[in-house]
Amino acid sequence: MIKNKYDFIYLFDVTNGNPNGDPDADNAPRMDAETGYGYVTDVCLKRKVRNYVDLVKDGEAGYGILIKTDMPLNEKFRAAYEEEGLPMDQTKKGANPPVEQQARQFMCKNYYDVRMFGAVMSTGNNSCGIVRGPVQFSFADSQSPIFINNISITRQAKTDKERAQKGETEMGVKQIIPYGLYRMHGHISAALANKLTNITDEDVELLWSALEHMFEEDRSAARPEMETRGLYIFKHESVLGNARFPDLEKKVQITLKDGITVPRRFEDYDIKVDENIPEGVTLIVR
């Protein structure tokens, strides 16, 4: 159990890369068509947290990752029933609350992403119920409008004979952002965690570590330069919180420096932190 509610502000940037492709727009970086500002989905960021935890814990008991491509979800739910010695296929025709609750507790105990982010585990014949996650991320929004560069590339290796007969190379397009600074808001509900998933202080510390280091283990041709630029944690003294987040988020202000109209690096921004924090809340800067 944890004794403190947390709110946090997370900053990261991308240089000459695509932080989160949009499958509805040929995988171009996601952008609000009305404002020109970019965004990265909460699902994308949670995926990177999952990958980091999976990498550093490497199968350690209690730190499994449910949402990954190793095996179908229903097989994992069935395995939970087998581990707990529960009667199989009892939820095929409807929920069996006592059995489902025990299976849900097993999933929370053994899968880090379930107890942190929650999960819908009611599919198949061995339901593990639904868990509302105590850790929630917002979309991350760019702090200035983004510009998408369409970079032409060529490919020499062909996939079949027909393509090979058309010429030595094929043309392609790589869509990148020259630079973008993004801001995400997150929250940890201690009340919900203690009621449902029983996350620990160690689980919370692992989340902070993931947010600090996950991009270092996520390099690719599409994301060669993504970096964490700030993690501002508001730790409340109470389980239910000591201040409203709309008041806390104003404590971190991001503006362009004088004379900068098109930011191309992190140093083009001024970040000011108001340390006049409401009583009962501690600001931790990592």
JSON list of N, CA, C and O in Angstrom, two decimals, residues 196-227:
[
{"chain": "A", "resi": 196, "resn": "LEU", "atom": "N", "xyz": [-7.77, -1.46, -4.89]},
{"chain": "A", "resi": 196, "resn": "LEU", "atom": "CA", "xyz": [-7.85, -2.47, -5.95]},
{"chain": "A", "resi": 196, "resn": "LEU", "atom": "C", "xyz": [-6.57, -3.25, -6.20]},
{"chain": "A", "resi": 196, "resn": "LEU", "atom": "O", "xyz": [-6.58, -4.47, -6.28]},
{"chain": "A", "resi": 197, "resn": "THR", "atom": "N", "xyz": [-5.44, -2.54, -6.37]},
{"chain": "A", "resi": 197, "resn": "THR", "atom": "CA", "xyz": [-4.26, -3.21, -6.93]},
{"chain": "A", "resi": 197, "resn": "THR", "atom": "C", "xyz": [-3.08, -3.33, -5.99]},
{"chain": "A", "resi": 197, "resn": "THR", "atom": "O", "xyz": [-2.11, -4.02, -6.31]},
{"chain": "A", "resi": 198, "resn": "ASN", "atom": "N", "xyz": [-3.08, -2.61, -4.86]},
{"chain": "A", "resi": 198, "resn": "ASN", "atom": "CA", "xyz": [-2.03, -2.74, -3.86]},
{"chain": "A", "resi": 198, "resn": "ASN", "atom": "C", "xyz": [-0.63, -2.47, -4.42]},
{"chain": "A", "resi": 198, "resn": "ASN", "atom": "O", "xyz": [0.30, -3.26, -4.19]},
{"chain": "A", "resi": 199, "resn": "ILE", "atom": "N", "xyz": [-0.47, -1.38, -5.14]},
{"chain": "A", "resi": 199, "resn": "ILE", "atom": "CA", "xyz": [0.86, -1.03, -5.60]},
{"chain": "A", "resi": 199, "resn": "ILE", "atom": "C", "xyz": [1.68, -0.58, -4.39]},
{"chain": "A", "resi": 199, "resn": "ILE", "atom": "O", "xyz": [1.16, -0.15, -3.36]},
{"chain": "A", "resi": 200, "resn": "THR", "atom": "N", "xyz": [3.00, -0.69, -4.53]},
{"chain": "A", "resi": 200, "resn": "THR", "atom": "CA", "xyz": [3.92, -0.38, -3.43]},
{"chain": "A", "resi": 200, "resn": "THR", "atom": "C", "xyz": [4.75, 0.85, -3.77]},
{"chain": "A", "resi": 200, "resn": "THR", "atom": "O", "xyz": [4.77, 1.33, -4.92]},
{"chain": "A", "resi": 201, "resn": "ASP", "atom": "N", "xyz": [5.48, 1.34, -2.77]},
{"chain": "A", "resi": 201, "resn": "ASP", "atom": "CA", "xyz": [6.40, 2.45, -3.02]},
{"chain": "A", "resi": 201, "resn": "ASP", "atom": "C", "xyz": [7.48, 2.04, -4.02]},
{"chain": "A", "resi": 201, "resn": "ASP", "atom": "O", "xyz": [7.97, 2.87, -4.80]},
{"chain": "A", "resi": 202, "resn": "GLU", "atom": "N", "xyz": [7.86, 0.76, -4.00]},
{"chain": "A", "resi": 202, "resn": "GLU", "atom": "CA", "xyz": [8.85, 0.27, -4.97]},
{"chain": "A", "resi": 202, "resn": "GLU", "atom": "C", "xyz": [8.29, 0.32, -6.39]},
{"chain": "A", "resi": 202, "resn": "GLU", "atom": "O", "xyz": [9.02, 0.63, -7.34]},
{"chain": "A", "resi": 203, "resn": "ASP", "atom": "N", "xyz": [7.00, 0.02, -6.54]},
{"chain": "A", "resi": 203, "resn": "ASP", "atom": "CA", "xyz": [6.37, 0.13, -7.86]},
{"chain": "A", "resi": 203, "resn": "ASP", "atom": "C", "xyz": [6.39, 1.57, -8.36]},
{"chain": "A", "resi": 203, "resn": "ASP", "atom": "O", "xyz": [6.63, 1.83, -9.54]},
{"chain": "A", "resi": 204, "resn": "VAL", "atom": "N", "xyz": [6.11, 2.51, -7.47]},
{"chain": "A", "resi": 204, "resn": "VAL", "atom": "CA", "xyz": [6.11, 3.93, -7.84]},
{"chain": "A", "resi": 204, "resn": "VAL", "atom": "C", "xyz": [7.51, 4.36, -8.23]},
{"chain": "A", "resi": 204, "resn": "VAL", "atom": "O", "xyz": [7.70, 5.06, -9.24]},
{"chain": "A", "resi": 205, "resn": "GLU", "atom": "N", "xyz": [8.51, 3.95, -7.47]},
{"chain": "A", "resi": 205, "resn": "GLU", "atom": "CA", "xyz": [9.90, 4.32, -7.79]},
{"chain": "A", "resi": 205, "resn": "GLU", "atom": "C", "xyz": [10.31, 3.74, -9.14]},
{"chain": "A", "resi": 205, "resn": "GLU", "atom": "O", "xyz": [11.03, 4.40, -9.91]},
{"chain": "A", "resi": 206, "resn": "LEU", "atom": "N", "xyz": [9.85, 2.56, -9.46]},
{"chain": "A", "resi": 206, "resn": "LEU", "atom": "CA", "xyz": [10.16, 1.96, -10.76]},
{"chain": "A", "resi": 206, "resn": "LEU", "atom": "C", "xyz": [9.53, 2.77, -11.89]},
{"chain": "A", "resi": 206, "resn": "LEU", "atom": "O", "xyz": [10.11, 2.92, -12.97]},
{"chain": "A", "resi": 207, "resn": "LEU", "atom": "N", "xyz": [8.33, 3.31, -11.65]},
{"chain": "A", "resi": 207, "resn": "LEU", "atom": "CA", "xyz": [7.70, 4.16, -12.66]},
{"chain": "A", "resi": 207, "resn": "LEU", "atom": "C", "xyz": [8.54, 5.40, -12.91]},
{"chain": "A", "resi": 207, "resn": "LEU", "atom": "O", "xyz": [8.76, 5.80, -14.06]},
{"chain": "A", "resi": 208, "resn": "TRP", "atom": "N", "xyz": [9.03, 6.04, -11.83]},
{"chain": "A", "resi": 208, "resn": "TRP", "atom": "CA", "xyz": [9.88, 7.23, -12.02]},
{"chain": "A", "resi": 208, "resn": "TRP", "atom": "C", "xyz": [11.13, 6.87, -12.80]},
{"chain": "A", "resi": 208, "resn": "TRP", "atom": "O", "xyz": [11.56, 7.61, -13.70]},
{"chain": "A", "resi": 209, "resn": "SER", "atom": "N", "xyz": [11.72, 5.74, -12.49]},
{"chain": "A", "resi": 209, "resn": "SER", "atom": "CA", "xyz": [12.93, 5.30, -13.19]},
{"chain": "A", "resi": 209, "resn": "SER", "atom": "C", "xyz": [12.64, 5.05, -14.67]},
{"chain": "A", "resi": 209, "resn": "SER", "atom": "O", "xyz": [13.45, 5.42, -15.55]},
{"chain": "A", "resi": 210, "resn": "ALA", "atom": "N", "xyz": [11.49, 4.45, -14.96]},
{"chain": "A", "resi": 210, "resn": "ALA", "atom": "CA", "xyz": [11.11, 4.20, -16.36]},
{"chain": "A", "resi": 210, "resn": "ALA", "atom": "C", "xyz": [10.96, 5.50, -17.12]},
{"chain": "A", "resi": 210, "resn": "ALA", "atom": "O", "xyz": [11.46, 5.64, -18.24]},
{"chain": "A", "resi": 211, "resn": "LEU", "atom": "N", "xyz": [10.28, 6.47, -16.54]},
{"chain": "A", "resi": 211, "resn": "LEU", "atom": "CA", "xyz": [10.07, 7.74, -17.22]},
{"chain": "A", "resi": 211, "resn": "LEU", "atom": "C", "xyz": [11.39, 8.47, -17.46]},
{"chain": "A", "resi": 211, "resn": "LEU", "atom": "O", "xyz": [11.56, 9.16, -18.46]},
{"chain": "A", "resi": 212, "resn": "GLU", "atom": "N", "xyz": [12.34, 8.29, -16.56]},
{"chain": "A", "resi": 212, "resn": "GLU", "atom": "CA", "xyz": [13.63, 8.95, -16.71]},
{"chain": "A", "resi": 212, "resn": "GLU", "atom": "C", "xyz": [14.49, 8.30, -17.79]},
{"chain": "A", "resi": 212, "resn": "GLU", "atom": "O", "xyz": [15.23, 8.98, -18.50]},
{"chain": "A", "resi": 213, "resn": "HIS", "atom": "N", "xyz": [14.40, 6.97, -17.93]},
{"chain": "A", "resi": 213, "resn": "HIS", "atom": "CA", "xyz": [15.38, 6.25, -18.76]},
{"chain": "A", "resi": 213, "resn": "HIS", "atom": "C", "xyz": [14.80, 5.49, -19.95]},
{"chain": "A", "resi": 213, "resn": "HIS", "atom": "O", "xyz": [15.57, 4.93, -20.74]},
{"chain": "A", "resi": 214, "resn": "MET", "atom": "N", "xyz": [13.48, 5.46, -20.12]},
{"chain": "A", "resi": 214, "resn": "MET", "atom": "CA", "xyz": [12.90, 4.56, -21.12]},
{"chain": "A", "resi": 214, "resn": "MET", "atom": "C", "xyz": [13.30, 4.90, -22.55]},
{"chain": "A", "resi": 214, "resn": "MET", "atom": "O", "xyz": [13.40, 4.01, -23.40]},
{"chain": "A", "resi": 215, "resn": "PHE", "atom": "N", "xyz": [13.55, 6.17, -22.86]},
{"chain": "A", "resi": 215, "resn": "PHE", "atom": "CA", "xyz": [13.92, 6.51, -24.24]},
{"chain": "A", "resi": 215, "resn": "PHE", "atom": "C", "xyz": [15.33, 6.04, -24.58]},
{"chain": "A", "resi": 215, "resn": "PHE", "atom": "O", "xyz": [15.65, 5.83, -25.76]},
{"chain": "A", "resi": 216, "resn": "GLU", "atom": "N", "xyz": [16.18, 5.88, -23.57]},
{"chain": "A", "resi": 216, "resn": "GLU", "atom": "CA", "xyz": [17.54, 5.43, -23.82]},
{"chain": "A", "resi": 216, "resn": "GLU", "atom": "C", "xyz": [17.56, 4.00, -24.35]},
{"chain": "A", "resi": 216, "resn": "GLU", "atom": "O", "xyz": [18.50, 3.60, -25.03]},
{"chain": "A", "resi": 217, "resn": "GLU", "atom": "N", "xyz": [16.52, 3.23, -24.04]},
{"chain": "A", "resi": 217, "resn": "GLU", "atom": "CA", "xyz": [16.43, 1.84, -24.49]},
{"chain": "A", "resi": 217, "resn": "GLU", "atom": "C", "xyz": [15.41, 1.68, -25.62]},
{"chain": "A", "resi": 217, "resn": "GLU", "atom": "O", "xyz": [15.00, 0.57, -25.93]},
{"chain": "A", "resi": 218, "resn": "ASP", "atom": "N", "xyz": [15.03, 2.79, -26.24]},
{"chain": "A", "resi": 218, "resn": "ASP", "atom": "CA", "xyz": [13.99, 2.75, -27.27]},
{"chain": "A", "resi": 218, "resn": "ASP", "atom": "C", "xyz": [14.47, 3.38, -28.58]},
{"chain": "A", "resi": 218, "resn": "ASP", "atom": "O", "xyz": [13.68, 3.85, -29.38]},
{"chain": "A", "resi": 219, "resn": "ARG", "atom": "N", "xyz": [15.80, 3.43, -28.76]},
{"chain": "A", "resi": 219, "resn": "ARG", "atom": "CA", "xyz": [16.33, 4.04, -29.98]},
{"chain": "A", "resi": 219, "resn": "ARG", "atom": "C", "xyz": [15.93, 3.22, -31.21]},
{"chain": "A", "resi": 219, "resn": "ARG", "atom": "O", "xyz": [15.87, 2.00, -31.18]},
{"chain": "A", "resi": 220, "resn": "SER", "atom": "N", "xyz": [15.64, 3.92, -32.29]},
{"chain": "A", "resi": 220, "resn": "SER", "atom": "CA", "xyz": [15.35, 3.27, -33.57]},
{"chain": "A", "resi": 220, "resn": "SER", "atom": "C", "xyz": [15.60, 4.28, -34.67]},
{"chain": "A", "resi": 220, "resn": "SER", "atom": "O", "xyz": [15.87, 5.47, -34.41]},
{"chain": "A", "resi": 221, "resn": "ALA", "atom": "N", "xyz": [15.50, 3.83, -35.92]},
{"chain": "A", "resi": 221, "resn": "ALA", "atom": "CA", "xyz": [15.69, 4.75, -37.05]},
{"chain": "A", "resi": 221, "resn": "ALA", "atom": "C", "xyz": [14.64, 5.86, -37.03]},
{"chain": "A", "resi": 221, "resn": "ALA", "atom": "O", "xyz": [14.91, 6.99, -37.44]},
{"chain": "A", "resi": 222, "resn": "ALA", "atom": "N", "xyz": [13.45, 5.55, -36.54]},
{"chain": "A", "resi": 222, "resn": "ALA", "atom": "CA", "xyz": [12.38, 6.56, -36.48]},
{"chain": "A", "resi": 222, "resn": "ALA", "atom": "C", "xyz": [12.52, 7.46, -35.26]},
{"chain": "A", "resi": 222, "resn": "ALA", "atom": "O", "xyz": [12.01, 8.58, -35.26]},
{"chain": "A", "resi": 223, "resn": "ARG", "atom": "N", "xyz": [13.21, 6.98, -34.21]},
{"chain": "A", "resi": 223, "resn": "ARG", "atom": "CA", "xyz": [13.34, 7.75, -32.96]},
{"chain": "A", "resi": 223, "resn": "ARG", "atom": "C", "xyz": [14.79, 7.72, -32.48]},
{"chain": "A", "resi": 223, "resn": "ARG", "atom": "O", "xyz": [15.10, 7.20, -31.41]},
{"chain": "A", "resi": 224, "resn": "PRO", "atom": "N", "xyz": [15.70, 8.29, -33.26]},
{"chain": "A", "resi": 224, "resn": "PRO", "atom": "CA", "xyz": [17.11, 8.23, -32.86]},
{"chain": "A", "resi": 224, "resn": "PRO", "atom": "C", "xyz": [17.45, 9.13, -31.69]},
{"chain": "A", "resi": 224, "resn": "PRO", "atom": "O", "xyz": [18.39, 8.85, -30.95]},
{"chain": "A", "resi": 225, "resn": "GLU", "atom": "N", "xyz": [16.70, 10.22, -31.54]},
{"chain": "A", "resi": 225, "resn": "GLU", "atom": "CA", "xyz": [17.02, 11.19, -30.48]},
{"chain": "A", "resi": 225, "resn": "GLU", "atom": "C", "xyz": [15.75, 11.63, -29.76]},
{"chain": "A", "resi": 225, "resn": "GLU", "atom": "O", "xyz": [15.14, 12.64, -30.10]},
{"chain": "A", "resi": 226, "resn": "MET", "atom": "N", "xyz": [15.35, 10.85, -28.77]},
{"chain": "A", "resi": 226, "resn": "MET", "atom": "CA", "xyz": [14.29, 11.25, -27.86]},
{"chain": "A", "resi": 226, "resn": "MET", "atom": "C", "xyz": [14.87, 11.24, -26.46]},
{"chain": "A", "resi": 226, "resn": "MET", "atom": "O", "xyz": [15.57, 10.30, -26.07]},
{"chain": "A", "resi": 227, "resn": "GLU", "atom": "N", "xyz": [14.61, 12.30, -25.70]},
{"chain": "A", "resi": 227, "resn": "GLU", "atom": "CA", "xyz": [15.22, 12.44, -24.39]},
{"chain": "A", "resi": 227, "resn": "GLU", "atom": "C", "xyz": [14.19, 12.92, -23.37]},
{"chain": "A", "resi": 227, "resn": "GLU", "atom": "O", "xyz": [13.32, 13.73, -23.69]}
]
